[in-house]
PDB file of C-alpha atoms in Angstrom:
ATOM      1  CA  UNK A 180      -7.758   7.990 -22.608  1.00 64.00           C
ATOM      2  CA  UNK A 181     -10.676   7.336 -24.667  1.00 74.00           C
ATOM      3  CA  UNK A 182     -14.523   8.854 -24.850  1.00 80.00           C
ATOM      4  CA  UNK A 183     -17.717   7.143 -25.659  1.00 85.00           C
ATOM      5  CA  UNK A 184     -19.438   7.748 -29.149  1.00 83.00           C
ATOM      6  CA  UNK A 185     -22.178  10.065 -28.587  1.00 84.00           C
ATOM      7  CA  UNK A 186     -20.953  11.671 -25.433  1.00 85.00           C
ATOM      8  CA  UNK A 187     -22.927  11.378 -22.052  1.00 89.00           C
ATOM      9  CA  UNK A 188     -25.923  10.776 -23.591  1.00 91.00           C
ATOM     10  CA  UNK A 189     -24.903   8.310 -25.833  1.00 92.00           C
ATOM     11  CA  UNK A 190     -23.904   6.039 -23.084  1.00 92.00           C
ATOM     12  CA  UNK A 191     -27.078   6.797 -21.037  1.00 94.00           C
ATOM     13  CA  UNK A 192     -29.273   6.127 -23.748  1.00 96.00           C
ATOM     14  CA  UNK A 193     -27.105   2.698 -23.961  1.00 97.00           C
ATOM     15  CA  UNK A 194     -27.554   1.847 -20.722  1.00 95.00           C
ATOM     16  CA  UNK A 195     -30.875   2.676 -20.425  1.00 97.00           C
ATOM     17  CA  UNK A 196     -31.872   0.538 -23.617  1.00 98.00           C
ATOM     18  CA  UNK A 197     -29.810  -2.724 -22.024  1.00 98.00           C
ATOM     19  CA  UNK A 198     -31.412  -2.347 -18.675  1.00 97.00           C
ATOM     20  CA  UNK A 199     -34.642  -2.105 -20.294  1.00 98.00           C
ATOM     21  CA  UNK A 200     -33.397  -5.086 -22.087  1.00 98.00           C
ATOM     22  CA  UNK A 201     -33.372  -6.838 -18.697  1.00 98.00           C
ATOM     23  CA  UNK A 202     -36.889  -5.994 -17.774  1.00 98.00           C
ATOM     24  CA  UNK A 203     -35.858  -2.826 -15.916  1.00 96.00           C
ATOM     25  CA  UNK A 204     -38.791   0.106 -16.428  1.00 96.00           C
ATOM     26  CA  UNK A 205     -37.707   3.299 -16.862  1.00 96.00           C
ATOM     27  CA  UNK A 206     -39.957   6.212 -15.694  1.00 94.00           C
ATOM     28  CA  UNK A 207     -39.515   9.582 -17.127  1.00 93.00           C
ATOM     29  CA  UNK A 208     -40.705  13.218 -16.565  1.00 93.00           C
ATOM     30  CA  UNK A 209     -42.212  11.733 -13.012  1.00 94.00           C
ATOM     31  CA  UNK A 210     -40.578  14.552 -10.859  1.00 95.00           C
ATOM     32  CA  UNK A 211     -40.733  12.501  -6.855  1.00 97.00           C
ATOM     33  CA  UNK A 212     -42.111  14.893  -3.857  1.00 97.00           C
ATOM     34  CA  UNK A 213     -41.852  12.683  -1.128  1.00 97.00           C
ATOM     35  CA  UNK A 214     -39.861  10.093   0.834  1.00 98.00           C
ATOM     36  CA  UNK A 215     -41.149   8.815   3.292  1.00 96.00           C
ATOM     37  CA  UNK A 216     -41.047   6.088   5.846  1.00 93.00           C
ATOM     38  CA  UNK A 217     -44.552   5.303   7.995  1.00 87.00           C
ATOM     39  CA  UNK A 218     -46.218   2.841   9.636  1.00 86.00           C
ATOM     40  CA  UNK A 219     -47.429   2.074   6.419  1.00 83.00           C
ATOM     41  CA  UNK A 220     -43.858   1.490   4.927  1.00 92.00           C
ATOM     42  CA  UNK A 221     -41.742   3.040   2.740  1.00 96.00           C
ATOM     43  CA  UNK A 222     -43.566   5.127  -0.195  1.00 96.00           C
ATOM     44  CA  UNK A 223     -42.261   7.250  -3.238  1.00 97.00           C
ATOM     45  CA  UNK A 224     -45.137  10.480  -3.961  1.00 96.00           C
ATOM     46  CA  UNK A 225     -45.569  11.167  -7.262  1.00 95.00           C
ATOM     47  CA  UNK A 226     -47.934  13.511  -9.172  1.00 93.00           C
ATOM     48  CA  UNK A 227     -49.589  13.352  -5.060  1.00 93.00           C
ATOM     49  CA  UNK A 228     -49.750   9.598  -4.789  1.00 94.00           C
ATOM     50  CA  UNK A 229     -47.568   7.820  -2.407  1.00 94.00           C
ATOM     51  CA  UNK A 230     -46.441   4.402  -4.081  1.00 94.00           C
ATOM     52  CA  UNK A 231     -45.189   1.260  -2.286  1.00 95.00           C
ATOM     53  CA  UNK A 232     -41.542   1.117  -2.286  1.00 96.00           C
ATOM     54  CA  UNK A 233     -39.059  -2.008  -1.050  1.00 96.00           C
ATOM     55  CA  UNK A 234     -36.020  -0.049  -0.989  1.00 97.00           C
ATOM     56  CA  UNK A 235     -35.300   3.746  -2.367  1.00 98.00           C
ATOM     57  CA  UNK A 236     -31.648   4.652  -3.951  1.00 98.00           C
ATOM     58  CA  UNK A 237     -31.404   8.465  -4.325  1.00 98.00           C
ATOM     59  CA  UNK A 238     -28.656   9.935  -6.444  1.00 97.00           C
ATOM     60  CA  UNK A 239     -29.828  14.037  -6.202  1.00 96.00           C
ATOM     61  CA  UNK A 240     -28.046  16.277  -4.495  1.00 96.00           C
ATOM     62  CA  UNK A 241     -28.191  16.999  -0.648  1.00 96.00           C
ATOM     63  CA  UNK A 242     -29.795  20.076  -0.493  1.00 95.00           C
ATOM     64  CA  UNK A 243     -32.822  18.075  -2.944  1.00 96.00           C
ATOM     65  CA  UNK A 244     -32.810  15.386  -0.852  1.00 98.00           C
ATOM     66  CA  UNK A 245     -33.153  17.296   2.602  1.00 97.00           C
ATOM     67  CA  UNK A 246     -36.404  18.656   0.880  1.00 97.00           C
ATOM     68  CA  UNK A 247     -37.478  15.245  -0.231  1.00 98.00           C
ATOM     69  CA  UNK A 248     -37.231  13.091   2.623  1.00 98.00           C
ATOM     70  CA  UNK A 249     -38.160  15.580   5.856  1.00 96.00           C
ATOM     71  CA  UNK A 250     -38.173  12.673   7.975  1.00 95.00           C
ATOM     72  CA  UNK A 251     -34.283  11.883   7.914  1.00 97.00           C
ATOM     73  CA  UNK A 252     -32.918  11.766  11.536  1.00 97.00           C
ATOM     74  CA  UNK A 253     -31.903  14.744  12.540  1.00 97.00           C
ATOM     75  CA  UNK A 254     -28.048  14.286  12.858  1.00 96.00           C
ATOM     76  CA  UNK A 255     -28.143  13.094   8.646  1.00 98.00           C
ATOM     77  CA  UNK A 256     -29.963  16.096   8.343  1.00 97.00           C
ATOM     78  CA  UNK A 257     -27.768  18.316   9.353  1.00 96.00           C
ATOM     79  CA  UNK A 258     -24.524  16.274   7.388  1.00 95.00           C
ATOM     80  CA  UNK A 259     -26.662  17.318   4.401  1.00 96.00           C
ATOM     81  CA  UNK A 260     -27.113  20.994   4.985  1.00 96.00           C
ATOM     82  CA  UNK A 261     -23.702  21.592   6.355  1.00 94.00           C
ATOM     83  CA  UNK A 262     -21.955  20.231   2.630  1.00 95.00           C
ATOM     84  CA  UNK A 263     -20.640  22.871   0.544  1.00 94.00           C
ATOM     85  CA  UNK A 264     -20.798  23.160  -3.203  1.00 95.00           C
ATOM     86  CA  UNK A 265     -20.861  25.123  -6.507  1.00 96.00           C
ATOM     87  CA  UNK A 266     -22.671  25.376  -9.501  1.00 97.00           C
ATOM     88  CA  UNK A 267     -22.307  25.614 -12.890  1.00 97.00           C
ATOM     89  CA  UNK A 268     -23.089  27.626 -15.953  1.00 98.00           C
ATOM     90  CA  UNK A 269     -21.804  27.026 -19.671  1.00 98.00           C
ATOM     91  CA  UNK A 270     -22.630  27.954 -23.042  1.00 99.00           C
ATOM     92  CA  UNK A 271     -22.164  25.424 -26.011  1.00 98.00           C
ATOM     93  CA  UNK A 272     -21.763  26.650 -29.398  1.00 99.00           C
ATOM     94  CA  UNK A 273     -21.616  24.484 -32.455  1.00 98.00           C
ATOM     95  CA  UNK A 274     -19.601  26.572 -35.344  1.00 99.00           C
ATOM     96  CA  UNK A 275     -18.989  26.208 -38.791  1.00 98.00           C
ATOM     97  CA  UNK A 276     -15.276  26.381 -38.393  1.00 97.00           C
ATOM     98  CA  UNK A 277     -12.617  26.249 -35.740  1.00 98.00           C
ATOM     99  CA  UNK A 278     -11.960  28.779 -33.333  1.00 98.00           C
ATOM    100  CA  UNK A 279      -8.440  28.109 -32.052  1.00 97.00           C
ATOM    101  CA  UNK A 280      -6.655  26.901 -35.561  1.00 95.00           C
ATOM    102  CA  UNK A 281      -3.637  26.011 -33.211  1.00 96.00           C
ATOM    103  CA  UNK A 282      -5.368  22.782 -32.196  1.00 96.00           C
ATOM    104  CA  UNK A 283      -5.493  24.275 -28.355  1.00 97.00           C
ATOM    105  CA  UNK A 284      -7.820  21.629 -26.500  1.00 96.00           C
ATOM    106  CA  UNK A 285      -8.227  23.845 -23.449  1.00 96.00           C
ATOM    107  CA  UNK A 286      -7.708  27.062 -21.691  1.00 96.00           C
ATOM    108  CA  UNK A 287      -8.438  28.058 -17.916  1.00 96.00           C
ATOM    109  CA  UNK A 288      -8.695  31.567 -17.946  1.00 93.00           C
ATOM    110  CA  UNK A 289      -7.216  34.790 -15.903  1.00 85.00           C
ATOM    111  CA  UNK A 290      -9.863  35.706 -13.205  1.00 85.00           C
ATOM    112  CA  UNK A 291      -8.388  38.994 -11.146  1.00 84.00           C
ATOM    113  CA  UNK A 292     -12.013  40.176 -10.485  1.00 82.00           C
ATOM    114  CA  UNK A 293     -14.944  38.861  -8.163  1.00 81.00           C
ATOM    115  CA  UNK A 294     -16.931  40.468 -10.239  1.00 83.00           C
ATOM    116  CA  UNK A 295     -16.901  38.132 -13.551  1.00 85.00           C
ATOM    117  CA  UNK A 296     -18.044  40.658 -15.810  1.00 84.00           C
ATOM    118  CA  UNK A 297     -14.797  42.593 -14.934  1.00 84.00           C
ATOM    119  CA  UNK A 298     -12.519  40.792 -16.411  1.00 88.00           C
ATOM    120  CA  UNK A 299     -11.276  39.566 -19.881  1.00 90.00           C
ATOM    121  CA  UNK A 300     -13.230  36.361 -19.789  1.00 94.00           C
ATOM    122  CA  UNK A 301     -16.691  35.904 -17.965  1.00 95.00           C
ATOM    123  CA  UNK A 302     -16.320  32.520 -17.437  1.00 96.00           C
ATOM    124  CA  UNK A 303     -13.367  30.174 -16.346  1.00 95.00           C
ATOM    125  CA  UNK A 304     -12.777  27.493 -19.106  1.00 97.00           C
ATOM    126  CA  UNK A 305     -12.966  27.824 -23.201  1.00 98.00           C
ATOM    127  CA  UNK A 306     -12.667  24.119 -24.653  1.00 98.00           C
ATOM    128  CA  UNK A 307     -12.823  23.228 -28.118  1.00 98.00           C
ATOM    129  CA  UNK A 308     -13.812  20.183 -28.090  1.00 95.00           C
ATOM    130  CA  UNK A 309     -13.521  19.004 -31.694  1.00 95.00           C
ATOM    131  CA  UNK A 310      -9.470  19.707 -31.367  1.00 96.00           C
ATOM    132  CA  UNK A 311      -9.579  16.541 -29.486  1.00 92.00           C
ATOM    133  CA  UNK A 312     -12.601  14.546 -30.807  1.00 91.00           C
ATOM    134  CA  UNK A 313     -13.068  15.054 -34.801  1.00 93.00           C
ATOM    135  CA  UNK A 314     -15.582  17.356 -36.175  1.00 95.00           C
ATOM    136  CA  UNK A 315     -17.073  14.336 -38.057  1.00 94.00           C
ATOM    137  CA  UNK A 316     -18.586  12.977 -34.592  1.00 91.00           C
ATOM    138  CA  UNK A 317     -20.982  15.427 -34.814  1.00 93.00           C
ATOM    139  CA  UNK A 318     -22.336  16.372 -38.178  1.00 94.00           C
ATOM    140  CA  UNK A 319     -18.677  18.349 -39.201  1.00 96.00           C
ATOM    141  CA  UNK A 320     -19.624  21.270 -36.280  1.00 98.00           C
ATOM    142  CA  UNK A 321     -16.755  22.353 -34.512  1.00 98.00           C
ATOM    143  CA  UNK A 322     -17.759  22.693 -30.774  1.00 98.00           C
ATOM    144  CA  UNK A 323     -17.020  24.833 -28.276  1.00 98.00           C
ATOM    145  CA  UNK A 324     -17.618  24.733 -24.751  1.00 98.00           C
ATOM    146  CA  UNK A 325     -17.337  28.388 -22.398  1.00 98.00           C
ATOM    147  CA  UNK A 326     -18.144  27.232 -18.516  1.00 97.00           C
ATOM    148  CA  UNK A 327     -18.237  28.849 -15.684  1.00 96.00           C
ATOM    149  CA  UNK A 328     -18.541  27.811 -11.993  1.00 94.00           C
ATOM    150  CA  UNK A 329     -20.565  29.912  -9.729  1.00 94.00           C
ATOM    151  CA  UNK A 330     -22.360  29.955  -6.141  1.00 94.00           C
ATOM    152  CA  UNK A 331     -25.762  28.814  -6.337  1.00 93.00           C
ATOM    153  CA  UNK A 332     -27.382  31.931  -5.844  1.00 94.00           C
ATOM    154  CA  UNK A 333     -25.179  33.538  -8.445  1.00 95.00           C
ATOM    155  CA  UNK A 334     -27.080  36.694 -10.277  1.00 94.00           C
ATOM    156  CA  UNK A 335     -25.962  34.693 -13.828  1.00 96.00           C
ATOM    157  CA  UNK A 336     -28.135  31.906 -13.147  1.00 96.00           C
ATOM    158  CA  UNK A 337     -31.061  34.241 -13.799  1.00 96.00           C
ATOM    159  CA  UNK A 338     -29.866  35.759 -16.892  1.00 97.00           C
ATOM    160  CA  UNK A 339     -31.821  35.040 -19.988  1.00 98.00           C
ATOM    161  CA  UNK A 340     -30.071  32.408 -22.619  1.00 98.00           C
ATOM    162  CA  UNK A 341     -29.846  35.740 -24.798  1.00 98.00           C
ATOM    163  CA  UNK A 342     -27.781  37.914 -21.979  1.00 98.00           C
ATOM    164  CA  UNK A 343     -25.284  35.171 -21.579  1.00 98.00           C
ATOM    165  CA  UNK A 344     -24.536  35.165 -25.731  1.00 98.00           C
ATOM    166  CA  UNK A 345     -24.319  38.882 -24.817  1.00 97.00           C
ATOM    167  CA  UNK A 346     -21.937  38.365 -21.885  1.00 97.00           C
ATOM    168  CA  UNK A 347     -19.751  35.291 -23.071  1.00 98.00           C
ATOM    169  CA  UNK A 348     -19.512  35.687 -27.130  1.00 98.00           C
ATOM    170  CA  UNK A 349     -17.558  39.250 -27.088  1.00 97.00           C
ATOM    171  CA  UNK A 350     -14.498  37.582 -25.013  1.00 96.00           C
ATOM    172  CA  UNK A 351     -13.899  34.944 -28.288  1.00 98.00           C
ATOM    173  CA  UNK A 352     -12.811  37.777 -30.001  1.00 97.00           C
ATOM    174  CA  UNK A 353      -9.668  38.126 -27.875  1.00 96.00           C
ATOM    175  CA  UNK A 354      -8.758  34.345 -29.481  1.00 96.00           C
ATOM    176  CA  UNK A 355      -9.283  34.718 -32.860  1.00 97.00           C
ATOM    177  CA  UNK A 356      -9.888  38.630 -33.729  1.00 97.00           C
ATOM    178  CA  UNK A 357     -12.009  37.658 -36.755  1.00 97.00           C
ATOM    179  CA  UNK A 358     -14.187  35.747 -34.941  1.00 98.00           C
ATOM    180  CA  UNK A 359     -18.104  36.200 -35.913  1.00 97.00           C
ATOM    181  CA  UNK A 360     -21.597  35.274 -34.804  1.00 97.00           C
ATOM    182  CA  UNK A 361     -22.384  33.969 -38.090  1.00 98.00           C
ATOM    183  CA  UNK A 362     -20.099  30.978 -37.794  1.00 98.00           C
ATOM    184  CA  UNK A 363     -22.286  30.077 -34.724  1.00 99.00           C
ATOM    185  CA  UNK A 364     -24.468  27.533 -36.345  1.00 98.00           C
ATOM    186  CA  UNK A 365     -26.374  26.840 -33.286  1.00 98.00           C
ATOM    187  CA  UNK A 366     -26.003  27.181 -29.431  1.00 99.00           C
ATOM    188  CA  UNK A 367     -27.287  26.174 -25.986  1.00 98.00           C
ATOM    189  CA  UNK A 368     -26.808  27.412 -22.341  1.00 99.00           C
ATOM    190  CA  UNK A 369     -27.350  25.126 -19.664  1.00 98.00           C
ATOM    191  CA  UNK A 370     -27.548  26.095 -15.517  1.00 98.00           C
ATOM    192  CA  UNK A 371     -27.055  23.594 -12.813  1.00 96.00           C
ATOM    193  CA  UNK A 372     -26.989  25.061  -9.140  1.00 94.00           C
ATOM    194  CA  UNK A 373     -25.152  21.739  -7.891  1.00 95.00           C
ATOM    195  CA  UNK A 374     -22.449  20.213 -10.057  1.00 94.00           C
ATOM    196  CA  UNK A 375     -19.357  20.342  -7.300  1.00 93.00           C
ATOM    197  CA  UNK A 376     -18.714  19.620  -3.996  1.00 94.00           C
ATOM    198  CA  UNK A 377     -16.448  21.803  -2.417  1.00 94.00           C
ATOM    199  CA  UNK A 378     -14.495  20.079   0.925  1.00 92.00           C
ATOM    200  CA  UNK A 379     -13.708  22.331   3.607  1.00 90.00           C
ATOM    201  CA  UNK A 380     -11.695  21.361   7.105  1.00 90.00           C
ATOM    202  CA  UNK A 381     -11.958  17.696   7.782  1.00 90.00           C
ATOM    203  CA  UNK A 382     -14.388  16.708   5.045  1.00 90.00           C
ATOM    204  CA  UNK A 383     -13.368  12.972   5.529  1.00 90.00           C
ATOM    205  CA  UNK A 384     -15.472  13.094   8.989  1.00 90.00           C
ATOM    206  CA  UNK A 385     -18.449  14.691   7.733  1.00 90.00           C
ATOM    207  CA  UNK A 386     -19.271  12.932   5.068  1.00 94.00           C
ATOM    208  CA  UNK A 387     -22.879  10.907   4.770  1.00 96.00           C
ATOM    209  CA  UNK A 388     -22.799   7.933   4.785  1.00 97.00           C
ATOM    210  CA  UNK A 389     -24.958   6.113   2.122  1.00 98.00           C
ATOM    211  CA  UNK A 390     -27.546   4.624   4.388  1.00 98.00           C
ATOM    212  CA  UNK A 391     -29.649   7.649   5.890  1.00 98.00           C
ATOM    213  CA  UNK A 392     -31.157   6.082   8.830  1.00 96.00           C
ATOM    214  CA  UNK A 393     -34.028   6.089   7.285  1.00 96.00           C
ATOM    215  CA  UNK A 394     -35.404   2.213   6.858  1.00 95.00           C
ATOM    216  CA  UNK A 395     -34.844   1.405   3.484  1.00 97.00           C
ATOM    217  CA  UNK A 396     -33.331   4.730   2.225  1.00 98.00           C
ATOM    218  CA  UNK A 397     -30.351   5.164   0.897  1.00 98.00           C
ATOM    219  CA  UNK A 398     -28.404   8.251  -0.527  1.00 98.00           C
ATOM    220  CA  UNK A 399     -25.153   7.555  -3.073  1.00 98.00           C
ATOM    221  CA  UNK A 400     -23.997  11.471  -4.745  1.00 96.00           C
ATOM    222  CA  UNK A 401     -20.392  12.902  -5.554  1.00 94.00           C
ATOM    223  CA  UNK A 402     -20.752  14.437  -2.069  1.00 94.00           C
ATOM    224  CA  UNK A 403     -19.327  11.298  -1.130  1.00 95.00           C
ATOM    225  CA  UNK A 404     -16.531  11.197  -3.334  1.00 92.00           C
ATOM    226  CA  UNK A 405     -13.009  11.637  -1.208  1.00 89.00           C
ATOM    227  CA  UNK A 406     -10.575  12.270  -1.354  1.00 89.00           C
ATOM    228  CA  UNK A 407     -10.974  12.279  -5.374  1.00 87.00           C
ATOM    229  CA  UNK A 408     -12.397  14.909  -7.458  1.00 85.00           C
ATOM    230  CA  UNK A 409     -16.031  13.664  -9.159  1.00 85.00           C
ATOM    231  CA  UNK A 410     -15.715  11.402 -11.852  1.00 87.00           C
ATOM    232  CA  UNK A 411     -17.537   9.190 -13.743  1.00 87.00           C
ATOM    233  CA  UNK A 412     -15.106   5.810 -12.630  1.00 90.00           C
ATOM    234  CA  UNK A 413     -15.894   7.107  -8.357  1.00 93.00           C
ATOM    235  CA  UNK A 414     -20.003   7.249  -9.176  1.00 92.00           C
ATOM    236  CA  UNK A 415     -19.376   3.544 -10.867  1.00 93.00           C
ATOM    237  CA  UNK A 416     -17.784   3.026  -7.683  1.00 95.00           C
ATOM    238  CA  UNK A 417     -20.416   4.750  -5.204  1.00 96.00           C
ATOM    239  CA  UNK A 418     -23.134   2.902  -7.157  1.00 96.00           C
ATOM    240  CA  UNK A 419     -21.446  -0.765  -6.357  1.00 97.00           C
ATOM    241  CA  UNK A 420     -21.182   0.019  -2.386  1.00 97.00           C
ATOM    242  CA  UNK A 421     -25.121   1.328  -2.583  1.00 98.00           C
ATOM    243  CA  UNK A 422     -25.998  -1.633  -4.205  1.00 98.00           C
ATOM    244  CA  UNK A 423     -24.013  -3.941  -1.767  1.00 98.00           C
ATOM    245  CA  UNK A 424     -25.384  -2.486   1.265  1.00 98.00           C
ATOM    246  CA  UNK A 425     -29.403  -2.338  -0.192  1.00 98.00           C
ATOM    247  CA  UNK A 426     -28.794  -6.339  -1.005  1.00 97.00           C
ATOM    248  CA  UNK A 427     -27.153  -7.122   1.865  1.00 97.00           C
ATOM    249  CA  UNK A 428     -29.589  -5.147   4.277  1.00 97.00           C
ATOM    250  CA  UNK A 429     -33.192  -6.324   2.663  1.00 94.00           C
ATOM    251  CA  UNK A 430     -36.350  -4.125   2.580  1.00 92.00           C
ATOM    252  CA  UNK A 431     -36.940  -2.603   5.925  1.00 89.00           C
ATOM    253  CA  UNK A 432     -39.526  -4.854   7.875  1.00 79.00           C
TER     254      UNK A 432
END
């Protein structure tokens, strides 16, 4: 088991430097609105002007791409609203020195309430990251990661960064009494409404398939990872069979 200098980001920005490298352009902060298939052809509307498009490859979530792409028969249409899935909140802190001096990695913590703010821990997993990866990665911070996963419309997802430190920061004094704020040297909180899918009663037959029906449209997400969990090597894997069926099918005529 290994991970890639830099984290996540590290081997995005990678990737996105070598595909650039291959004449690839890379458009960022261009939010899409549309997809949409017409007698005109496919077209991709952005900041209100629809541009020409051979093939599209989306990779957003189903509920986004329901809203994106209206014109999806209606049977795909309905596979997309009738997945199931979860969100996610965490808090990252970088501190100035370890929390759990054991070398602990990870702890899943005791839930016994619905409501979160009920029990001992608000959230579901503390990780200290830098008792696995060394401190020296990044800038001699110790890092800890509190996450949490929650329904979408979750009342945490509209607390201020502020009322989360509130919420999540009093709990770390249950591993390591003396803990402080001042060893927090900085910290972020980041919200995602979709981050897991959750199966329910034959899954396997409801999944979407990665052509929509849609001419030239084509939909690859970690909804369509079974019977794994989401991971990194199944997206690699997702990503191959999209790009196998877009080169074998053409642009629509």
């Amino acid at each position: 088991m290994g991970t890639y200098a830099g984290g996540f980001q590290g081997f995005v920005d990678d990737l996105a430097a070598h595909l650039r490298e291959m004449g690839v352009t890379i458009h960022l902060g261009t939010p899409v609105e549309r997809i949409a298939f017409t007698d005109a052809g496919l077209t991709v509307t952005v900041d209100g002007e629809a541009v020409p498009a051979d093939q599209v490859l989306s990779t957003t979530s189903p509920g986004l791409m329901r809203r994106l792409t209206p014109d999806l028969p209606p049977a795909y249409a309905k596979q997309l609203a009738d997945l199931k899935s979860i969100g996610a909140l965490s808090m990252i802190l970088a501190l100035d020195r370890p929390l759990m001096t054991d070398g602990t990695y990870w702890l899943n913590l005791p839930a016994a309430h619905t409501d979160k703010t009920a029990n001992p821990f608000p959230y579901l997993a503390l990780v200290e990251h830098t008792n696995y990866q060394d401190p020296a990665h990044y800038g001699g911070d110790h890092i800890v990661y509190l996450g949490d996963y929650l329904a979408p419309d979750h009342p945490h997802f509209a607390l201020s960064d502020e009322a989360i430190a509130d919420l999540y920061l009093p709990s770390l004094q249950r591993v390591r009494p003396d803990f402080s704020r001042e060893w927090i040297r900085d910290w972020w909180v980041f919200r995602a409404p979709y981050t897991q899918p959750v199966p329910t009663l034959n899954h396997s037959q409801n999944i979407p398939p990665i052509r929509t029906g849609l001419p030239g449209v084509y939909l690859a997400n970690m909804s369509q990872v079974y019977p794994w969990d989401r991971g990194t090597n199944y997206a690699v894997e997702i990503g191959r069979q999209a790009a196998a069926l877009m080169l074998a099918d053409g642009p629509p005529e």
